[in-house]
GROMACS .gro file of N, CA and C in nm:
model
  378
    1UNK      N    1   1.750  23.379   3.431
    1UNK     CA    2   1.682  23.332   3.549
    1UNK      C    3   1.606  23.449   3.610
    2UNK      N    4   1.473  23.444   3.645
    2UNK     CA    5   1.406  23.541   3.733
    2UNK      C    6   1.396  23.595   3.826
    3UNK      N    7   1.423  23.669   3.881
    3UNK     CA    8   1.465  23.672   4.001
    3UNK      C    9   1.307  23.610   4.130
    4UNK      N   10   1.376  23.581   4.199
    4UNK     CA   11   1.274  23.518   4.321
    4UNK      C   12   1.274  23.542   4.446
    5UNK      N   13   1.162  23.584   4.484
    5UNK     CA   14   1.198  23.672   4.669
    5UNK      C   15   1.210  23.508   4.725
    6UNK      N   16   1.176  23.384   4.704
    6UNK     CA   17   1.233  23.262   4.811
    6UNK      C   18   1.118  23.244   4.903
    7UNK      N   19   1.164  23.177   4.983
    7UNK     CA   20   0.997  23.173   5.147
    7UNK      C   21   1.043  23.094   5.223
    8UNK      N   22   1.032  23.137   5.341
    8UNK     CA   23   1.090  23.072   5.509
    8UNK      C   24   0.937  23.052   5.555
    9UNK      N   25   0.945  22.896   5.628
    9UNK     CA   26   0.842  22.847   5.737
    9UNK      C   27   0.954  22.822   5.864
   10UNK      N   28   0.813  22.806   5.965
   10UNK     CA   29   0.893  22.739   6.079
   10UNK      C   30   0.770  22.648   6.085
   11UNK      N   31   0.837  22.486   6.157
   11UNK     CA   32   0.737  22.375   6.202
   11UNK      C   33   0.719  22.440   6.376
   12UNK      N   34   0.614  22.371   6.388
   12UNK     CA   35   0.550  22.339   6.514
   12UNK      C   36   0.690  22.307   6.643
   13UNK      N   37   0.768  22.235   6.568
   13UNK     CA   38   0.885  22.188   6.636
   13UNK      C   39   1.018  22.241   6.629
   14UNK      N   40   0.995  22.405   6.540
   14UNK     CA   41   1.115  22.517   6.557
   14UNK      C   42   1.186  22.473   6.449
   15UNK      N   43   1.136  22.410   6.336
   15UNK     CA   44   1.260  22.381   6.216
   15UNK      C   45   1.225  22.453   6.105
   16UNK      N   46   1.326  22.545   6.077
   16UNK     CA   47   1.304  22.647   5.950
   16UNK      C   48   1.378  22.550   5.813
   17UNK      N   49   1.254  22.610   5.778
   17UNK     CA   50   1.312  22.586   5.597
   17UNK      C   51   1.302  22.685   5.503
   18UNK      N   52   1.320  22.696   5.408
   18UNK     CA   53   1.324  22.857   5.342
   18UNK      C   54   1.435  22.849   5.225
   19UNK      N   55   1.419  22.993   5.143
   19UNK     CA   56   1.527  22.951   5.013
   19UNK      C   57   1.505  23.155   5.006
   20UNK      N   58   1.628  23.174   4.929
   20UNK     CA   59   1.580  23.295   4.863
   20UNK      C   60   1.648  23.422   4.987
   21UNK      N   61   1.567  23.524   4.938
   21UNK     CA   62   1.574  23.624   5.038
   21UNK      C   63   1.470  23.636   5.148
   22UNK      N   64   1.391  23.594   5.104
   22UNK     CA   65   1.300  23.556   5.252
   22UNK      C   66   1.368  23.493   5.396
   23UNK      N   67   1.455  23.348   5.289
   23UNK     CA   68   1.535  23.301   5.413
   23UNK      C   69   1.664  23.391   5.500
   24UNK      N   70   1.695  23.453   5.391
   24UNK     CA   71   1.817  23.574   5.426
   24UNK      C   72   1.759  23.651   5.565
   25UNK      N   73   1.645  23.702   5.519
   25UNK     CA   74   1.585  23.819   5.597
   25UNK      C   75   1.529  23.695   5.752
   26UNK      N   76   1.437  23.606   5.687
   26UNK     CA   77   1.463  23.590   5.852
   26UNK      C   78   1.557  23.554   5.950
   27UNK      N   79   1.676  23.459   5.874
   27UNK     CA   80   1.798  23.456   5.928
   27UNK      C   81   1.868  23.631   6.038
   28UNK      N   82   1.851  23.662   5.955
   28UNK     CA   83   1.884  23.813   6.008
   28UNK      C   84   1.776  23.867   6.110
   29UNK      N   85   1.668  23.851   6.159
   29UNK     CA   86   1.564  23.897   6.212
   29UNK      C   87   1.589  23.832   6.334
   30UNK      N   88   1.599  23.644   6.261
   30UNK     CA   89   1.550  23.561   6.409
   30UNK      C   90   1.695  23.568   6.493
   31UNK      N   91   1.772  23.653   6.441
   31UNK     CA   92   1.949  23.650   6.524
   31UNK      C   93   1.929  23.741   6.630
   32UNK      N   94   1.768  23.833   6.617
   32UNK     CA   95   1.808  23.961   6.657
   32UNK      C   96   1.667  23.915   6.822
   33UNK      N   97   1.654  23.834   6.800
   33UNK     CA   98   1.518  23.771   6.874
   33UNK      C   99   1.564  23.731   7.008
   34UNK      N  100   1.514  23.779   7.129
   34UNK     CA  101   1.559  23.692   7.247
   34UNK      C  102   1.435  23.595   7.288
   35UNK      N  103   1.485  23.472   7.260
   35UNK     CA  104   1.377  23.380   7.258
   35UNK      C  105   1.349  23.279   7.469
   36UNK      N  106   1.260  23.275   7.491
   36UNK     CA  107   1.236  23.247   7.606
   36UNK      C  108   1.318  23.082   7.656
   37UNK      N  109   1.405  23.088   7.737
   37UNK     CA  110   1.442  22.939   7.773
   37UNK      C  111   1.385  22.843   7.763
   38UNK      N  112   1.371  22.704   7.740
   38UNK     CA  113   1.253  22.603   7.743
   38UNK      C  114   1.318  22.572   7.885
   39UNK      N  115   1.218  22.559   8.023
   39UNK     CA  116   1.206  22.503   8.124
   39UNK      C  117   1.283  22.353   8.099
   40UNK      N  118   1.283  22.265   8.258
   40UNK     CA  119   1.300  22.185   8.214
   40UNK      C  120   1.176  22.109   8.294
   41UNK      N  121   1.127  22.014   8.298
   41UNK     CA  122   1.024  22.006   8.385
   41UNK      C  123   1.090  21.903   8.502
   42UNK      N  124   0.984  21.981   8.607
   42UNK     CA  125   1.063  21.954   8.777
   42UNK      C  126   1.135  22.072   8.850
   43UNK      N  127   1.178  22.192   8.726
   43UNK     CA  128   1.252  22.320   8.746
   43UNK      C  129   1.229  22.366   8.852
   44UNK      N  130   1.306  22.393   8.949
   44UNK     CA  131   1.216  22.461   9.099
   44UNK      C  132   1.295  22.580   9.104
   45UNK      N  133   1.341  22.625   9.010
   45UNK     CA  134   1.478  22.735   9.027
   45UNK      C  135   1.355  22.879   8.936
   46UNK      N  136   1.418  22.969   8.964
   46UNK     CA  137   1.285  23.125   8.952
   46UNK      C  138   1.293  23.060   8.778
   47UNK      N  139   1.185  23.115   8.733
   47UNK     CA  140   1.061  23.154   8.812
   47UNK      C  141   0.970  23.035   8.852
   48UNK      N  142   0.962  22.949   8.879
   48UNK     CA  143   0.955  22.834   8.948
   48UNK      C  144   0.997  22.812   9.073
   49UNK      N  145   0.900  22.711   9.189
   49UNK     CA  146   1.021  22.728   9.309
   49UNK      C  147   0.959  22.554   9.358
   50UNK      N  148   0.999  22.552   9.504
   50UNK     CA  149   1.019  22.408   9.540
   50UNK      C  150   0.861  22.348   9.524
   51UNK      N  151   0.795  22.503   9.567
   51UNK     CA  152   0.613  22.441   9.633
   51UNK      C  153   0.524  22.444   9.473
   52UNK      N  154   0.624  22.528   9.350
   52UNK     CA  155   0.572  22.536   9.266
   52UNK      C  156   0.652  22.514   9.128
   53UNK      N  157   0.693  22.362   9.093
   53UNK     CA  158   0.787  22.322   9.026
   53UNK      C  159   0.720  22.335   8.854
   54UNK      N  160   0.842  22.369   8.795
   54UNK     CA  161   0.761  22.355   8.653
   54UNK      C  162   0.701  22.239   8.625
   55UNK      N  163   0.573  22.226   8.519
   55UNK     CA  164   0.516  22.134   8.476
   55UNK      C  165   0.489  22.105   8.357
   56UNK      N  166   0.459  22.016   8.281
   56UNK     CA  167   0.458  22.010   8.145
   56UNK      C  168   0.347  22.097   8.112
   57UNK      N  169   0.247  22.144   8.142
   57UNK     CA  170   0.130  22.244   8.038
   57UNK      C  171   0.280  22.360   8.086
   58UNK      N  172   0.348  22.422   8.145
   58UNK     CA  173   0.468  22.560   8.151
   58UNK      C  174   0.531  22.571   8.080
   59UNK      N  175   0.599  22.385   8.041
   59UNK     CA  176   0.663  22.358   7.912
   59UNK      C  177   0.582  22.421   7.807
   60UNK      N  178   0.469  22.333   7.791
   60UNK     CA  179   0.420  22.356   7.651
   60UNK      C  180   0.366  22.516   7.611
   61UNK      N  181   0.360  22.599   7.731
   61UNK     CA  182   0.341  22.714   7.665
   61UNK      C  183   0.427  22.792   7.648
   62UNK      N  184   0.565  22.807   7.718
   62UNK     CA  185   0.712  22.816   7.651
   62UNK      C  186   0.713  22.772   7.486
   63UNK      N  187   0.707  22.654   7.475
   63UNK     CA  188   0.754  22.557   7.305
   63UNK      C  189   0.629  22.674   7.242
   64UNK      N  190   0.509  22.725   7.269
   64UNK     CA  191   0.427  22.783   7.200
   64UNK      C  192   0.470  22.912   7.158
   65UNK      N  193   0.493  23.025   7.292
   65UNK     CA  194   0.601  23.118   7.229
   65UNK      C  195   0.656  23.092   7.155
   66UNK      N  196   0.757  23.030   7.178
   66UNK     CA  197   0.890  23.037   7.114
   66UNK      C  198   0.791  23.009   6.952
   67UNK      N  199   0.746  22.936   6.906
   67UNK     CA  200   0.717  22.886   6.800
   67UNK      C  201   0.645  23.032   6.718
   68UNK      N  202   0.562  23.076   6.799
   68UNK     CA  203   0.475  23.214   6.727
   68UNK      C  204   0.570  23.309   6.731
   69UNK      N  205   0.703  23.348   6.784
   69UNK     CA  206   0.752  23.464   6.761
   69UNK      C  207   0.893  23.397   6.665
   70UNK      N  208   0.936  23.250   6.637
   70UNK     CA  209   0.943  23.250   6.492
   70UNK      C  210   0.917  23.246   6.384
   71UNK      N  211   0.743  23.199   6.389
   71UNK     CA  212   0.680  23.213   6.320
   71UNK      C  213   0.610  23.360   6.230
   72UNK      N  214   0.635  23.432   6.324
   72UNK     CA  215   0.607  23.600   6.287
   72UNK      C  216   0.737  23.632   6.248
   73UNK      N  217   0.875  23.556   6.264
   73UNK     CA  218   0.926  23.677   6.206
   73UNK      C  219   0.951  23.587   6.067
   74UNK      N  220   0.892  23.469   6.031
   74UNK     CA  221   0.889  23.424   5.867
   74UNK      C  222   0.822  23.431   5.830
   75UNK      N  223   0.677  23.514   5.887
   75UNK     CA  224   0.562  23.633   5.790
   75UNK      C  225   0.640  23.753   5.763
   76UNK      N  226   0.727  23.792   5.845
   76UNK     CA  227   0.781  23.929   5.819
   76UNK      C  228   0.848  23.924   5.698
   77UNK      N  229   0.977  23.832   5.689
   77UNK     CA  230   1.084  23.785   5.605
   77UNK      C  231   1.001  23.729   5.480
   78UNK      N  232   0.923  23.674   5.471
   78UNK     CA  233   0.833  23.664   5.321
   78UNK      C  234   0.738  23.781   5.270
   79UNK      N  235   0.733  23.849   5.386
   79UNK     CA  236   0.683  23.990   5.313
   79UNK      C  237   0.740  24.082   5.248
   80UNK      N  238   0.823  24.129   5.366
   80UNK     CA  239   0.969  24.182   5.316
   80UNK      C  240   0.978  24.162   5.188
   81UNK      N  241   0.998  24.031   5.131
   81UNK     CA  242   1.120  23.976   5.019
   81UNK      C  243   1.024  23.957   4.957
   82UNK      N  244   0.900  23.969   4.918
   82UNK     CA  245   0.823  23.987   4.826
   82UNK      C  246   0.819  24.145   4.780
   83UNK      N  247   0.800  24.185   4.890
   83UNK     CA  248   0.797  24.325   4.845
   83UNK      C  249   0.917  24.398   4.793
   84UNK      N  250   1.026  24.331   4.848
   84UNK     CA  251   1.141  24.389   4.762
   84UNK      C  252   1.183  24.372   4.639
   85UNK      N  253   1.126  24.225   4.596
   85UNK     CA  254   1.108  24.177   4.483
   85UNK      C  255   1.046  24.245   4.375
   86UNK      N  256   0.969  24.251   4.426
   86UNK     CA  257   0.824  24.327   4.308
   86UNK      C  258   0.912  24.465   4.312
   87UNK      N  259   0.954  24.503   4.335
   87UNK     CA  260   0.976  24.608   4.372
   87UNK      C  261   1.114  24.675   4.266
   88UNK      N  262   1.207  24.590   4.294
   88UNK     CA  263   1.327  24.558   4.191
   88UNK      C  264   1.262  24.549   4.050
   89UNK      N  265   1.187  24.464   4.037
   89UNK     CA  266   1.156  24.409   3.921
   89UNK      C  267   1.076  24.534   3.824
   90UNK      N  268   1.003  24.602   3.891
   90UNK     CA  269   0.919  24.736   3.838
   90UNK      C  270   1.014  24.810   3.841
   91UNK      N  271   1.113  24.844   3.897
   91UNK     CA  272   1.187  24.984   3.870
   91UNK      C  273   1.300  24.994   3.840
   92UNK      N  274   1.384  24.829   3.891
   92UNK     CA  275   1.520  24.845   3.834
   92UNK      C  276   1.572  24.833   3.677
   93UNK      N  277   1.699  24.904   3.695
   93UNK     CA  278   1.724  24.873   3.531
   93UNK      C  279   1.896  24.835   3.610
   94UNK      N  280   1.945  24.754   3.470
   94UNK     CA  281   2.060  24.699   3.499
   94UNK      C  282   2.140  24.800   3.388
   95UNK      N  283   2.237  24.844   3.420
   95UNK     CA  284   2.293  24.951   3.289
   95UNK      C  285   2.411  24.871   3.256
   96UNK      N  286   2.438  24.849   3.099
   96UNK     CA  287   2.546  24.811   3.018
   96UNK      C  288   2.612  24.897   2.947
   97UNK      N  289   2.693  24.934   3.005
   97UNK     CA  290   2.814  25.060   2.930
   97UNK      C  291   2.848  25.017   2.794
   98UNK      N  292   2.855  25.139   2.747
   98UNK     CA  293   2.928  25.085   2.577
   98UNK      C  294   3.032  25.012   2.571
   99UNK      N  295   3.002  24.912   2.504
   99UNK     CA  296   3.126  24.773   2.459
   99UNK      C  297   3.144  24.715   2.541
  100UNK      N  298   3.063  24.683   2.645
  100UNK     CA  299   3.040  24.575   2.727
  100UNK      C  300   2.916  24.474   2.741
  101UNK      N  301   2.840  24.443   2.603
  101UNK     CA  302   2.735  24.365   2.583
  101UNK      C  303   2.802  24.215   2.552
  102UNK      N  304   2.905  24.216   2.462
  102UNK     CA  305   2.898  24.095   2.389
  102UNK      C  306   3.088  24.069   2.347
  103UNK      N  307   3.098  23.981   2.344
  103UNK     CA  308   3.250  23.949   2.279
  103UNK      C  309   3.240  23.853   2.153
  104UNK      N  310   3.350  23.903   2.099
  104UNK     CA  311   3.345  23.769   1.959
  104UNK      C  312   3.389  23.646   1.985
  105UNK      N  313   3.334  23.548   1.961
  105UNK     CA  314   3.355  23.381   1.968
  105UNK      C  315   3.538  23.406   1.885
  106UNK      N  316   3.553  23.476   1.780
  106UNK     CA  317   3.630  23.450   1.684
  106UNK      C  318   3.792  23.448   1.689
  107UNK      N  319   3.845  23.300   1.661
  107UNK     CA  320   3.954  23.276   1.730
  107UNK      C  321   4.071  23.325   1.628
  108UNK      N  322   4.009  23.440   1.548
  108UNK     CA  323   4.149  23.521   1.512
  108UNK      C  324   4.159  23.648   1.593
  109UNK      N  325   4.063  23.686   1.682
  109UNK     CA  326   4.042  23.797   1.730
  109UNK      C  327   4.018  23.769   1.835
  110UNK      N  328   3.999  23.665   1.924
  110UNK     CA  329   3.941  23.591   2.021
  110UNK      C  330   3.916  23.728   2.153
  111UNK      N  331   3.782  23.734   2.265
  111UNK     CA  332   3.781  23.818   2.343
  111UNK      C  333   3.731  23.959   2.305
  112UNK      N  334   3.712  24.042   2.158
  112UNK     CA  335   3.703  24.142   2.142
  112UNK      C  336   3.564  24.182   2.130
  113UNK      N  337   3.521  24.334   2.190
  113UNK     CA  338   3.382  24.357   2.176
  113UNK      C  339   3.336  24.319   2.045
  114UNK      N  340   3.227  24.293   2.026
  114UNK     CA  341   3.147  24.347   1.894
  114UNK      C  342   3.089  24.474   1.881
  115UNK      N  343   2.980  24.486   1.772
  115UNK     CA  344   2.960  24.643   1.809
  115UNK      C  345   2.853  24.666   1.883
  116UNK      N  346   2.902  24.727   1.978
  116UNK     CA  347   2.830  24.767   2.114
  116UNK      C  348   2.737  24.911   2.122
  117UNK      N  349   2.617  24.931   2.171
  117UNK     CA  350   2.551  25.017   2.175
  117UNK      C  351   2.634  25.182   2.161
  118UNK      N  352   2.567  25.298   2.101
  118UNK     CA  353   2.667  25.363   2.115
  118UNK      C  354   2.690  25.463   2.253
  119UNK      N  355   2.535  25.459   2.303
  119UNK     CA  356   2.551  25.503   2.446
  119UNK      C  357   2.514  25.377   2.558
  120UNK      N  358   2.518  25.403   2.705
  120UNK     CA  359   2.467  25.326   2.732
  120UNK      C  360   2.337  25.238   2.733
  121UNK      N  361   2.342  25.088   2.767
  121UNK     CA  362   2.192  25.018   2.725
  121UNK      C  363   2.166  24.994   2.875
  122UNK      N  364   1.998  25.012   2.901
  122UNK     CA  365   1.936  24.984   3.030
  122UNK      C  366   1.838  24.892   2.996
  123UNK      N  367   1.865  24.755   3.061
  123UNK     CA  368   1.754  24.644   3.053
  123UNK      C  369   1.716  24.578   3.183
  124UNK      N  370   1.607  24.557   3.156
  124UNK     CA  371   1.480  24.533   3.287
  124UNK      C  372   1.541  24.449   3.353
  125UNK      N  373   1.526  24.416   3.447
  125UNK     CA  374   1.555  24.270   3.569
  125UNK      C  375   1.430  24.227   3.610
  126UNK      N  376   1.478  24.064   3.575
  126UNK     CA  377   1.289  23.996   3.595
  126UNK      C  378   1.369  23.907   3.729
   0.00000   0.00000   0.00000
């Protein structure tokens, strides 16, 4: 299997979807976020008051925040995890110590290495 950096959205209406490490990373980002209260409308309590009660355009530019600063942090989290991706994939190597590649199927010997590299083997990660 290849490896895959994944990808997080957010809707208009604050619902993340996502897979992978993208979703990891914004999970972890958007925990770290202090996101603005949604009003309620009629609110007369600060920052709102009796002569100046919240209103629905106060609402809607609250729901707008909130939406662009989750939305930035699942540009961040798909960048991130692309870049870490590519990144793994160009430079890592996975190392297999001697006599730890392969075992025999063979049920007079059942479990035992075969013959295994004689030093260690380093193979790519896709």
């Amino acid at each position: 299997m290849s490896m895959n950096a994944g990808s997080v959205s957010v809707s208009s209406s604050e619902v993340v979807t996502g897979t992978g490490l993208a979703r990891e990373l914004y999970d972890a980002d958007a925990a770290t976020l202090v996101l603005p209260s949604l009003p309620t409308l009629g609110q007369n309590t600060a920052p709102y008051t009796a002569k100046r009660p919240c209103s629905q355009a106060d609402i809607n530019e609250v729901k707008t925040a909130r939406v662009q600063l989750l939305q930035e942090a699942a540009r961040r989290a798909n960048a991130y995890a692309s870049a870490t991706v590519s990144h793994i994939k160009t430079n890592a190597l996975a190392k297999v110590d001697q006599g730890a590649l392969q075992r025999t199927p063979n049920p007079n010997n059942a479990d035992t290495h075969t013959v295994a590299p004689i030093v260690p083997a380093y193979l790519p990660i896709e």
